[in-house]
PDB file of N, CA and C in Angstrom:
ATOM      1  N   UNK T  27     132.797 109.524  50.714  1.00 48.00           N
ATOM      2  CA  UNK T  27     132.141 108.690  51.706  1.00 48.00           C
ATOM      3  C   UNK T  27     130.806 109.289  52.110  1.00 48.00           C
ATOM      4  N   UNK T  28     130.734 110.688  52.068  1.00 50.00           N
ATOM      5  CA  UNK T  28     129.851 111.407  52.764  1.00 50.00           C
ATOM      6  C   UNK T  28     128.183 111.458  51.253  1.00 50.00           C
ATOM      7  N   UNK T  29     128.700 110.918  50.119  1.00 52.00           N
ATOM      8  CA  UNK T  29     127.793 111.084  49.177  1.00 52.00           C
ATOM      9  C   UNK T  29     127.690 109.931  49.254  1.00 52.00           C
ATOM     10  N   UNK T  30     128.305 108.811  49.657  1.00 52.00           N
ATOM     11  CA  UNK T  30     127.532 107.526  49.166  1.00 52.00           C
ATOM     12  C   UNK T  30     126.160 107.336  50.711  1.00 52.00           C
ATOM     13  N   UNK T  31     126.760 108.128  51.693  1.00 59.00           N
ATOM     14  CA  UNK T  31     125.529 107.947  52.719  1.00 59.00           C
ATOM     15  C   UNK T  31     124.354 108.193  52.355  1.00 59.00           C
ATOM     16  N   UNK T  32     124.310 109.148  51.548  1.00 75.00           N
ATOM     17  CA  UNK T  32     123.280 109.898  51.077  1.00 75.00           C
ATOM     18  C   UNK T  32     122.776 109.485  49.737  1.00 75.00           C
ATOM     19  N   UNK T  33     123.265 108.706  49.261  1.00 81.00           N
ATOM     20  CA  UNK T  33     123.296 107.587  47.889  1.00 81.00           C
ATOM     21  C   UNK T  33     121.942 107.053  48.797  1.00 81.00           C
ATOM     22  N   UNK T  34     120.448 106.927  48.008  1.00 80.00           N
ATOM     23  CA  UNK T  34     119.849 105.857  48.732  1.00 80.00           C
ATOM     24  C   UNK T  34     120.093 104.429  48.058  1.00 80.00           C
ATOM     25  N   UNK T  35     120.668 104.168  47.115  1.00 81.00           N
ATOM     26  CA  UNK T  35     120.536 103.612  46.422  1.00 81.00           C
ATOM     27  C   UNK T  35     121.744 102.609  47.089  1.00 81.00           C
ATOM     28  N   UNK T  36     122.972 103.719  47.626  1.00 80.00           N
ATOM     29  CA  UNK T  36     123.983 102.620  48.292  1.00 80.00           C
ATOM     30  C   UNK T  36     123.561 102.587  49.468  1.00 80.00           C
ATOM     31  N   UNK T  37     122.811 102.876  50.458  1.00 79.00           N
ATOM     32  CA  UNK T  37     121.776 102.901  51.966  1.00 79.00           C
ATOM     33  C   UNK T  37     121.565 101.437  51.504  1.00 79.00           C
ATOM     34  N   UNK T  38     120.733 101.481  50.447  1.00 78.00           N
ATOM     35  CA  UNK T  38     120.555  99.830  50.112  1.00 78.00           C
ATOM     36  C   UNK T  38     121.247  98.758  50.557  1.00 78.00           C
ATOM     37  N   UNK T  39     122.637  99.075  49.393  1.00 77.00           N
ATOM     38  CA  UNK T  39     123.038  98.041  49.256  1.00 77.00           C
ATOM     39  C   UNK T  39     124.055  97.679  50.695  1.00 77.00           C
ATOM     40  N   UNK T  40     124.372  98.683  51.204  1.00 76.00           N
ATOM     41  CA  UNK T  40     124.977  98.442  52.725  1.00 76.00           C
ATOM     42  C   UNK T  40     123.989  97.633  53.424  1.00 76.00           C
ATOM     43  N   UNK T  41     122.681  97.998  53.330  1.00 76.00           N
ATOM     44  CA  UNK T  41     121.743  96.910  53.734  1.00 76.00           C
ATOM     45  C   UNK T  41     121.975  95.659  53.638  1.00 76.00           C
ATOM     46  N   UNK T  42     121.905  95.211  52.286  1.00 75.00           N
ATOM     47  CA  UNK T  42     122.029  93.537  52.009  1.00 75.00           C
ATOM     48  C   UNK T  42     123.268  93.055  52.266  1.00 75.00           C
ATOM     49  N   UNK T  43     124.413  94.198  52.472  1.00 73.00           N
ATOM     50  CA  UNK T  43     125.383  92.987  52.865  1.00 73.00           C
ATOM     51  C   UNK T  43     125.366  92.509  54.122  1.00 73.00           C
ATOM     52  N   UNK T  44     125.689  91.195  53.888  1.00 64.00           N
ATOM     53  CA  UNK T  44     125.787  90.023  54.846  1.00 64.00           C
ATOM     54  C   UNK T  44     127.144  90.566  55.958  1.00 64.00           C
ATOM     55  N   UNK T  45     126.025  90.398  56.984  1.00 61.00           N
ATOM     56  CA  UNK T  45     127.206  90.624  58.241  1.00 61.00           C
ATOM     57  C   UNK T  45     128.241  89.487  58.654  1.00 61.00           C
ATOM     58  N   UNK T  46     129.366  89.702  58.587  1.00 58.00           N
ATOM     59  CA  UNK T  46     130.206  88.424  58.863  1.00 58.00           C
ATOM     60  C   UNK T  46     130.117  87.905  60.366  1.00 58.00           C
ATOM     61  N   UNK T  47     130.082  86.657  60.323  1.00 59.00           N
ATOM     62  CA  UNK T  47     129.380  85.922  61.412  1.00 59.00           C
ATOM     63  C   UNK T  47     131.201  85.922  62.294  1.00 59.00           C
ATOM     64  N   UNK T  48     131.040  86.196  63.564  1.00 60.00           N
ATOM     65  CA  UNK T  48     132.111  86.539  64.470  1.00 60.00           C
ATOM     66  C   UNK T  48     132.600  84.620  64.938  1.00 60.00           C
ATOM     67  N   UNK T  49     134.017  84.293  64.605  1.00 66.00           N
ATOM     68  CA  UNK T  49     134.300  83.212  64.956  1.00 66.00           C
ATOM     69  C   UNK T  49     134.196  82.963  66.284  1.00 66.00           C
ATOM     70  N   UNK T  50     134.007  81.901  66.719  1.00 68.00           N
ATOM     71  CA  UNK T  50     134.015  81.671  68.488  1.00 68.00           C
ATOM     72  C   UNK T  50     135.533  81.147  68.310  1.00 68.00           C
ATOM     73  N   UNK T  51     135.874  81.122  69.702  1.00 79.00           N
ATOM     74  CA  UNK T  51     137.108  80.470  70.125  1.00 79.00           C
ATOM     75  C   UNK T  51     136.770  78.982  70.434  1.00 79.00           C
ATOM     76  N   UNK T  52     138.403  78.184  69.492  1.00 73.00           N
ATOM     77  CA  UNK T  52     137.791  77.024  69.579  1.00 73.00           C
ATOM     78  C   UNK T  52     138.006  76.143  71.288  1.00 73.00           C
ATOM     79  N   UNK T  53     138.557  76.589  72.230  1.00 82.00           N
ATOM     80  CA  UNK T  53     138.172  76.347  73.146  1.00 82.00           C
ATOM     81  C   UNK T  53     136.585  76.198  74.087  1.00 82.00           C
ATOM     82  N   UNK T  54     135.793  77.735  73.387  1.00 86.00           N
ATOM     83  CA  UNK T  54     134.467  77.877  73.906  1.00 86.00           C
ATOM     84  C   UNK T  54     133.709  76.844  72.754  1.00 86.00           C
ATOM     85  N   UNK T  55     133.769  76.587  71.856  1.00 87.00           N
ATOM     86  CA  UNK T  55     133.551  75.688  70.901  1.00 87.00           C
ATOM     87  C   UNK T  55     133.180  74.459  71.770  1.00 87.00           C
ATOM     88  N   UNK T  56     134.710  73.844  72.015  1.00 89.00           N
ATOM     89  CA  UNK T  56     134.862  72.527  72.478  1.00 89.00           C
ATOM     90  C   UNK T  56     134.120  72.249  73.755  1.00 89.00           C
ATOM     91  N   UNK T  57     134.246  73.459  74.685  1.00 92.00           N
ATOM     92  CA  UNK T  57     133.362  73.549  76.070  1.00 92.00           C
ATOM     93  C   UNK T  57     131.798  73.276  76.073  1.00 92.00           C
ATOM     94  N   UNK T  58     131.514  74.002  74.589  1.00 91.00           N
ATOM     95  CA  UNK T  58     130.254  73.502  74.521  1.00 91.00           C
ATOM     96  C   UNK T  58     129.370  72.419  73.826  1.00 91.00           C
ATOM     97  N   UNK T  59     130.310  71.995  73.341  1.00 92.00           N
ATOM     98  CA  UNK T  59     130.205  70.560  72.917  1.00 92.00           C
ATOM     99  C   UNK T  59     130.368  69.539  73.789  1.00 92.00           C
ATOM    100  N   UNK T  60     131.365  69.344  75.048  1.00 93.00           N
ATOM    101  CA  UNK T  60     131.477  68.654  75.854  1.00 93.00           C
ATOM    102  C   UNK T  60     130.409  68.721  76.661  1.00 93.00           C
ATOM    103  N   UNK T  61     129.692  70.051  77.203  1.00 95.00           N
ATOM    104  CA  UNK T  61     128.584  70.300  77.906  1.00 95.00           C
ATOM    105  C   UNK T  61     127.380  69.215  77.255  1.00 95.00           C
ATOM    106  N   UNK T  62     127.018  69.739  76.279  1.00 94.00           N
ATOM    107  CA  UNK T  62     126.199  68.818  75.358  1.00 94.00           C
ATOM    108  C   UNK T  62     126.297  67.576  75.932  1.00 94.00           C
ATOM    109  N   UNK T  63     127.051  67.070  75.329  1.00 94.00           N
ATOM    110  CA  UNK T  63     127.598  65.759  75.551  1.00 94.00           C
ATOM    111  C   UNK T  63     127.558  64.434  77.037  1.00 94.00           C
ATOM    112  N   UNK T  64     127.595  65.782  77.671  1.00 95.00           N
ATOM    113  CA  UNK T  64     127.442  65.318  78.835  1.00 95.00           C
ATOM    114  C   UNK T  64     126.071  65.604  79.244  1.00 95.00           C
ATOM    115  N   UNK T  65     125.476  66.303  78.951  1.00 95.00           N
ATOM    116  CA  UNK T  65     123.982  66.557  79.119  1.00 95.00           C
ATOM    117  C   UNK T  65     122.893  65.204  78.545  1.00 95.00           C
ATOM    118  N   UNK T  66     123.395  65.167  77.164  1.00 94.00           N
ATOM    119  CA  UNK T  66     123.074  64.104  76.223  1.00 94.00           C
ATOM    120  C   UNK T  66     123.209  62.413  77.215  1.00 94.00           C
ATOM    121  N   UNK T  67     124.468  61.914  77.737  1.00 95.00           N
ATOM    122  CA  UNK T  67     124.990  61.051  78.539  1.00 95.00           C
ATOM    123  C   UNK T  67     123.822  61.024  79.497  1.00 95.00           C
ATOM    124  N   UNK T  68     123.410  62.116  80.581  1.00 95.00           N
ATOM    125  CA  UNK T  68     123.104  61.878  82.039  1.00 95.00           C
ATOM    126  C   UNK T  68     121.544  61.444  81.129  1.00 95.00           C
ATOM    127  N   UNK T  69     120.980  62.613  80.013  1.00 93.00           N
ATOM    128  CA  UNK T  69     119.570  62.429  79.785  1.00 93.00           C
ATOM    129  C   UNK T  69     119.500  60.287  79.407  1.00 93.00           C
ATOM    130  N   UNK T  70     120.532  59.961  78.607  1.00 92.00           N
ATOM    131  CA  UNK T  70     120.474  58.480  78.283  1.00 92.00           C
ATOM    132  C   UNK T  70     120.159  58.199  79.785  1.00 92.00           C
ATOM    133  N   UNK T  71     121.183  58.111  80.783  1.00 93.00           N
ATOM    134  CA  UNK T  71     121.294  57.208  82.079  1.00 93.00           C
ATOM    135  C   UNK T  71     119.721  57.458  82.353  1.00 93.00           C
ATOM    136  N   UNK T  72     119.495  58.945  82.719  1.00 93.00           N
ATOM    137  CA  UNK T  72     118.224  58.682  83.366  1.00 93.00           C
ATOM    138  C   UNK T  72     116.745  58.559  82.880  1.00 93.00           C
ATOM    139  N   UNK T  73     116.969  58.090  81.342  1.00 90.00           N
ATOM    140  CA  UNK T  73     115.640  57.544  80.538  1.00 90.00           C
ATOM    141  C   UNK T  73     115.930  55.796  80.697  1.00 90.00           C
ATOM    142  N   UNK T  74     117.382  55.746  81.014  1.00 90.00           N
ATOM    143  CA  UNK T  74     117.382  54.111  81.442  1.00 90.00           C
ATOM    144  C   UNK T  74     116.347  53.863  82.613  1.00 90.00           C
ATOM    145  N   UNK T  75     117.150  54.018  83.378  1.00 92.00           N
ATOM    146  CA  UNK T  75     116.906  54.236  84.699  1.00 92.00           C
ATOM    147  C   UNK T  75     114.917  54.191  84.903  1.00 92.00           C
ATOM    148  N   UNK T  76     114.654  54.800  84.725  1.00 90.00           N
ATOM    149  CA  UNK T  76     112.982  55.565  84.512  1.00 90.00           C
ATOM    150  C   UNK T  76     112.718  54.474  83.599  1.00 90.00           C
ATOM    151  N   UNK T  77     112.992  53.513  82.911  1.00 88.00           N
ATOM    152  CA  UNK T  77     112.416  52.736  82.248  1.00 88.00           C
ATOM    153  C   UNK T  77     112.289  51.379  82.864  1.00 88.00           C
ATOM    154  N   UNK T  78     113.650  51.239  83.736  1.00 90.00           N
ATOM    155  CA  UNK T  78     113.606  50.206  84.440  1.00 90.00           C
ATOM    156  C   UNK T  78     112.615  50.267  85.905  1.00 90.00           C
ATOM    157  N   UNK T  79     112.376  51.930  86.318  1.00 92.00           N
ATOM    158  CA  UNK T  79     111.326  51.723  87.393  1.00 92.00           C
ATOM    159  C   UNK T  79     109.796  51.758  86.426  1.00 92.00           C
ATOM    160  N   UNK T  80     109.537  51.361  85.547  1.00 89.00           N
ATOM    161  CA  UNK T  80     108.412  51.351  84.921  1.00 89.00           C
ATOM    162  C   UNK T  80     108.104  52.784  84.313  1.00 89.00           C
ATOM    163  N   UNK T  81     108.903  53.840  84.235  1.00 89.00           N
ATOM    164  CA  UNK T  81     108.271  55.450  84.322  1.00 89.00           C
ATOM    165  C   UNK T  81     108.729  56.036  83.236  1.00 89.00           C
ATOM    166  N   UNK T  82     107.880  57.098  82.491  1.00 86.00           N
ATOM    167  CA  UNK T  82     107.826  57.270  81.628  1.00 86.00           C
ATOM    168  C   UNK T  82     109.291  58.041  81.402  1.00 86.00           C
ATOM    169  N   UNK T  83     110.266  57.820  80.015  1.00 84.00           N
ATOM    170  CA  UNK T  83     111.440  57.930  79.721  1.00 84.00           C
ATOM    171  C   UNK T  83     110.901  59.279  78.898  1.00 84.00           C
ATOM    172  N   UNK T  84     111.215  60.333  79.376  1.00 88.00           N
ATOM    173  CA  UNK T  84     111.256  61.380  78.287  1.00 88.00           C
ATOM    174  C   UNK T  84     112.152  62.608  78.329  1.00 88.00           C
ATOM    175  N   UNK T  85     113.591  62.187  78.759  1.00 91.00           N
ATOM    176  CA  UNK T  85     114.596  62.959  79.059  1.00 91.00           C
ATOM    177  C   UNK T  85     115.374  63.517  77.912  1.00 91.00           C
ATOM    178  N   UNK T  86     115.368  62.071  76.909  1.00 90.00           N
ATOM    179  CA  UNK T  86     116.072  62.404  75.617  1.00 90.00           C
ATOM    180  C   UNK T  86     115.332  63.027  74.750  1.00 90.00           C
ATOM    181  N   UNK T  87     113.649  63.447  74.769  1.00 89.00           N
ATOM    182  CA  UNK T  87     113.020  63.677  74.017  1.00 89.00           C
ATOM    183  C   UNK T  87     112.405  64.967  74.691  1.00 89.00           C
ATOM    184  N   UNK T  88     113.316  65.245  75.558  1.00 92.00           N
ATOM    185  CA  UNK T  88     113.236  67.358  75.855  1.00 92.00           C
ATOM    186  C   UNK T  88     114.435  67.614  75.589  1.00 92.00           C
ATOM    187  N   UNK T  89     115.513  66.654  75.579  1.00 93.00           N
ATOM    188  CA  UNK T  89     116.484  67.696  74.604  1.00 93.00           C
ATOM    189  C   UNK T  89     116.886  67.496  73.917  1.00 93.00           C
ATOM    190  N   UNK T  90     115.955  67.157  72.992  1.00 92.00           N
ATOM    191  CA  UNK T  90     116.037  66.376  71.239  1.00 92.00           C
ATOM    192  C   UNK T  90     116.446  67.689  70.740  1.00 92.00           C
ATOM    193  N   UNK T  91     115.271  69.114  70.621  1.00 93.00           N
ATOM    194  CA  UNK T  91     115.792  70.160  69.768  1.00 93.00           C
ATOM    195  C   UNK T  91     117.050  70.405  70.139  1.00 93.00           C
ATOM    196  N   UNK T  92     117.324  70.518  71.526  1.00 94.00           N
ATOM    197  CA  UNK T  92     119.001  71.540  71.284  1.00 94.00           C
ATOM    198  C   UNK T  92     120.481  70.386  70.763  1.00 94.00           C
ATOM    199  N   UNK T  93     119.726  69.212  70.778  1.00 93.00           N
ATOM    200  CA  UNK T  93     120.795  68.080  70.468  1.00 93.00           C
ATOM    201  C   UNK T  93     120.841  68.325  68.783  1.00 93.00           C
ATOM    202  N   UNK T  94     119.597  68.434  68.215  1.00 93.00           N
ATOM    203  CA  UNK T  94     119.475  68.841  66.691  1.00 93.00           C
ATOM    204  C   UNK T  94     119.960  70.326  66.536  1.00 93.00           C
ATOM    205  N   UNK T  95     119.917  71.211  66.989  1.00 93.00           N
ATOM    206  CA  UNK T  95     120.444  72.724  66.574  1.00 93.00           C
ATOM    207  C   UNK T  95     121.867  72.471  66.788  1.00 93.00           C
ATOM    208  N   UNK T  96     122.536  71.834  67.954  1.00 91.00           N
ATOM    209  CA  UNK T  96     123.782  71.550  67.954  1.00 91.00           C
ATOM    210  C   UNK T  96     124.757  70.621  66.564  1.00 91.00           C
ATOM    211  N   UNK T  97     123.641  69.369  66.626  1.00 90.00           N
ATOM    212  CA  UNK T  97     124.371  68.694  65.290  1.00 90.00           C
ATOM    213  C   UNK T  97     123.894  69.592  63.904  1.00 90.00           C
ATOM    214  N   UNK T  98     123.277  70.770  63.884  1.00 92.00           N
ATOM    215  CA  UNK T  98     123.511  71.174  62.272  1.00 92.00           C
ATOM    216  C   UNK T  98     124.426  72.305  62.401  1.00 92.00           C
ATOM    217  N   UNK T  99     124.626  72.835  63.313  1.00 88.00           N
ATOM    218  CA  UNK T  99     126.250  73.880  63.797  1.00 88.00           C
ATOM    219  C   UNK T  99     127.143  73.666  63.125  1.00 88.00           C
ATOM    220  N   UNK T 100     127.725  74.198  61.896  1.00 86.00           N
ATOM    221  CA  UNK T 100     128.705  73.463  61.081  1.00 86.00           C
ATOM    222  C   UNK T 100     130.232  74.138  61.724  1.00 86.00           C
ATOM    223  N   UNK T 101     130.305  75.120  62.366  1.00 85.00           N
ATOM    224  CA  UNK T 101     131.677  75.312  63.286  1.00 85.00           C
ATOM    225  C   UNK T 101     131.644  74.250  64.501  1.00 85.00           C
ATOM    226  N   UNK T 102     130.823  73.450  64.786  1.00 87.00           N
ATOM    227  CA  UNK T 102     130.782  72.389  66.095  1.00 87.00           C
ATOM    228  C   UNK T 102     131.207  71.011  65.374  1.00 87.00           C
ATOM    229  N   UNK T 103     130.509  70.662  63.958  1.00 89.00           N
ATOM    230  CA  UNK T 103     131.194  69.494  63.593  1.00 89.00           C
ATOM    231  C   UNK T 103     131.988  68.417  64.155  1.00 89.00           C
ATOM    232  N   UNK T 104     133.243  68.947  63.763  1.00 90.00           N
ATOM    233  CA  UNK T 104     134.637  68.750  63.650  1.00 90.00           C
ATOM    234  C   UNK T 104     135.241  68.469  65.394  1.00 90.00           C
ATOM    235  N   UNK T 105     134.484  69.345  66.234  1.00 90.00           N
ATOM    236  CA  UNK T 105     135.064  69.335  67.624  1.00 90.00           C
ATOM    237  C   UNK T 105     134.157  68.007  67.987  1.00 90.00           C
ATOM    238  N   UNK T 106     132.265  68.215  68.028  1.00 91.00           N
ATOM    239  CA  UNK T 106     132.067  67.080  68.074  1.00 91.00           C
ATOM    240  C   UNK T 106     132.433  65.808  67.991  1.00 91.00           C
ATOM    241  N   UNK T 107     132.758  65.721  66.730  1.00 91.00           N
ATOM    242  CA  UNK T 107     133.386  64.050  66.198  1.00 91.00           C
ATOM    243  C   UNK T 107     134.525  63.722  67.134  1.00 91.00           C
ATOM    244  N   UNK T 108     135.195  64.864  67.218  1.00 90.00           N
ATOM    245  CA  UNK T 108     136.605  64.890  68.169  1.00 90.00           C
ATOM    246  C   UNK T 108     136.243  63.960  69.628  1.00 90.00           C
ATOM    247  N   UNK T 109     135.212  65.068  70.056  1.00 90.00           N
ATOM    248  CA  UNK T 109     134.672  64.173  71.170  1.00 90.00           C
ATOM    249  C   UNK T 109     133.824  63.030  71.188  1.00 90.00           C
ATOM    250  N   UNK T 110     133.643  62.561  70.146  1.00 90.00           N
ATOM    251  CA  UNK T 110     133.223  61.255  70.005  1.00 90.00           C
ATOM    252  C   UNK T 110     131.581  61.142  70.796  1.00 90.00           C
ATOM    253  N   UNK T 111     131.091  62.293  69.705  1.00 92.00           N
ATOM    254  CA  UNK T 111     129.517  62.141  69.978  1.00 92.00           C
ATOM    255  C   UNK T 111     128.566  61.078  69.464  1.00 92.00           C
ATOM    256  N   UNK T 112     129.325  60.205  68.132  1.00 92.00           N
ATOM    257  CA  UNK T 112     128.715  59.467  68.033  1.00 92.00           C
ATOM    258  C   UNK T 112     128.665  58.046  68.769  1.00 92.00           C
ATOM    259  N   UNK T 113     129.661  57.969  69.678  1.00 93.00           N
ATOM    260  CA  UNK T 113     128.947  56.919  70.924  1.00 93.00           C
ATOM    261  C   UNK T 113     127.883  57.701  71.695  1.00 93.00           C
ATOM    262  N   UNK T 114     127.479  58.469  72.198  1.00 92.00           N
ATOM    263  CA  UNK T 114     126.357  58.950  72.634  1.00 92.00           C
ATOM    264  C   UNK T 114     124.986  58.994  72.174  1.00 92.00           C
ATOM    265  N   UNK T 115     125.390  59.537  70.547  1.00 92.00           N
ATOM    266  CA  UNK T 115     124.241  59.449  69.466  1.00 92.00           C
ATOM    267  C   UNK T 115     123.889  57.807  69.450  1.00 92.00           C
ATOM    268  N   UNK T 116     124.735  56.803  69.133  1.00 92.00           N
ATOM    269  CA  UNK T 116     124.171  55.707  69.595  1.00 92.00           C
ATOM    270  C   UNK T 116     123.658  55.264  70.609  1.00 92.00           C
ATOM    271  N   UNK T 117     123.852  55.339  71.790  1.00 89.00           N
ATOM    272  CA  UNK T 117     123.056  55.354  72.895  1.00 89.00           C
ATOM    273  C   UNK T 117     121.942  55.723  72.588  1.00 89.00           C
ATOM    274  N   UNK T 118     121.370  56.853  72.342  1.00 88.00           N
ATOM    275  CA  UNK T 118     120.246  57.691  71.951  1.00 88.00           C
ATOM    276  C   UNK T 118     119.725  57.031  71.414  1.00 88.00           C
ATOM    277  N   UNK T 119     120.397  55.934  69.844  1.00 86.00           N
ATOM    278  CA  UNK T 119     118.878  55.685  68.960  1.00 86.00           C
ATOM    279  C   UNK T 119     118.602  53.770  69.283  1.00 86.00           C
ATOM    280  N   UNK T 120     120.034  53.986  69.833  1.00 85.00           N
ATOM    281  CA  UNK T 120     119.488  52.191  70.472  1.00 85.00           C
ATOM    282  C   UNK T 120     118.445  51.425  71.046  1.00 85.00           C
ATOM    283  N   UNK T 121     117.974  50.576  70.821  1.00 81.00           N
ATOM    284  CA  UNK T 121     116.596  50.229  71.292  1.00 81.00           C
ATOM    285  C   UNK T 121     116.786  49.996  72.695  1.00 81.00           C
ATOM    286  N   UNK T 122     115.587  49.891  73.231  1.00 76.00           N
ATOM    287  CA  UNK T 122     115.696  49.577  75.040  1.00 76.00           C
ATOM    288  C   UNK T 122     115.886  48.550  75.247  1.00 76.00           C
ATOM    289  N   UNK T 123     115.949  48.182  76.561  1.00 77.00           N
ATOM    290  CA  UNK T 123     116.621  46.859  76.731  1.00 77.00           C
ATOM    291  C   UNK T 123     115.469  45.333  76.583  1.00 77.00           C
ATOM    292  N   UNK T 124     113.714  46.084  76.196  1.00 74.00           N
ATOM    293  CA  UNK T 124     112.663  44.687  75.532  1.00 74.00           C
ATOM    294  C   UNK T 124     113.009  44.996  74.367  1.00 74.00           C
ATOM    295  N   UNK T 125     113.932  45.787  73.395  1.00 75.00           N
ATOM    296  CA  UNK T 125     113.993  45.466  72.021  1.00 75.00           C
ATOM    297  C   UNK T 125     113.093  46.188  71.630  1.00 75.00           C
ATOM    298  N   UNK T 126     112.519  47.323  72.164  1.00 73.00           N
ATOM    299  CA  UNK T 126     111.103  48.254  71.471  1.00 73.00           C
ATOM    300  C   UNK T 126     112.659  49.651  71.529  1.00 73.00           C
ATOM    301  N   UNK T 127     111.782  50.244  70.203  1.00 72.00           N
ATOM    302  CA  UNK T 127     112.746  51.390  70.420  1.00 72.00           C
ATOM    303  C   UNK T 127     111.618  52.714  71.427  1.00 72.00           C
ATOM    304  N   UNK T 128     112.581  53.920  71.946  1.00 67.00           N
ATOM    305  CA  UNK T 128     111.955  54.311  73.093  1.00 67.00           C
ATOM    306  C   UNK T 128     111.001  55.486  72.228  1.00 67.00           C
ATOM    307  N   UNK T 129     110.550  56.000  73.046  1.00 62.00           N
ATOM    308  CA  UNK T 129     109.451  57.423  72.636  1.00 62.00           C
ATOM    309  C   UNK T 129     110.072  58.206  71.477  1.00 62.00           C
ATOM    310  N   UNK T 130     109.428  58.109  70.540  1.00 59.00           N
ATOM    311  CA  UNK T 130     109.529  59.075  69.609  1.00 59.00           C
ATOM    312  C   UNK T 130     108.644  60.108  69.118  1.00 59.00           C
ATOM    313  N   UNK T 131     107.803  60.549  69.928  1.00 50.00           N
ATOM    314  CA  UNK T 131     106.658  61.226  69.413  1.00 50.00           C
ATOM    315  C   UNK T 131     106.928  62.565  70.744  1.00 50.00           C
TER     316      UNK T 131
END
């Protein structure tokens, strides 16, 4: 053990190996998917809302990135769907209520 430390050659290769990524618990999983979710929900209500007082809707479109880092999470998947994010995600890409779809830029 004490020669391969000194191996630079295995210094290396201890280098490149890939650190195994630590599972979450699927409870903290699900917690944070529901959080989401519900974050996702209030941002819909209150880009409604703000649209119907004439004012600019841009609730869903400050938390577009963490809604996207969340849906490419491939340990969140599965809990997602569970919770039935894609009624929310529809909300999100549904047009407003003149039939224009909302801010995308």
């Amino acid at each position: 053990e004490g020669e391969q430390t000194q191996n630079p050659i295995m210094q290396a290769v201890h280098r490149m190996k890939k650190k195994k990524r630590t599972q979450r618990k699927a409870g903290e999983v699900e917690e944070e998917v529901k959080e989401m979710i519900d974050r996702m929900e209030t941002a819909a209500d209150d880009d409604l809302e703000a649209f119907k007082a004439k004012r600019p809707a841009t609730r869903k479109l400050a938390l577009l990135a963490q809604v996207i880092d969340m849906l490419q999470k491939k340990d969140t998947m599965r809990v997602m769907l569970d919770c039935d994010v894609l009624a929310t995600l529809k909300r999100w890409i549904q047009p407003l209520p003149n039939g224009k779809l909302g801010n995308v830029t």
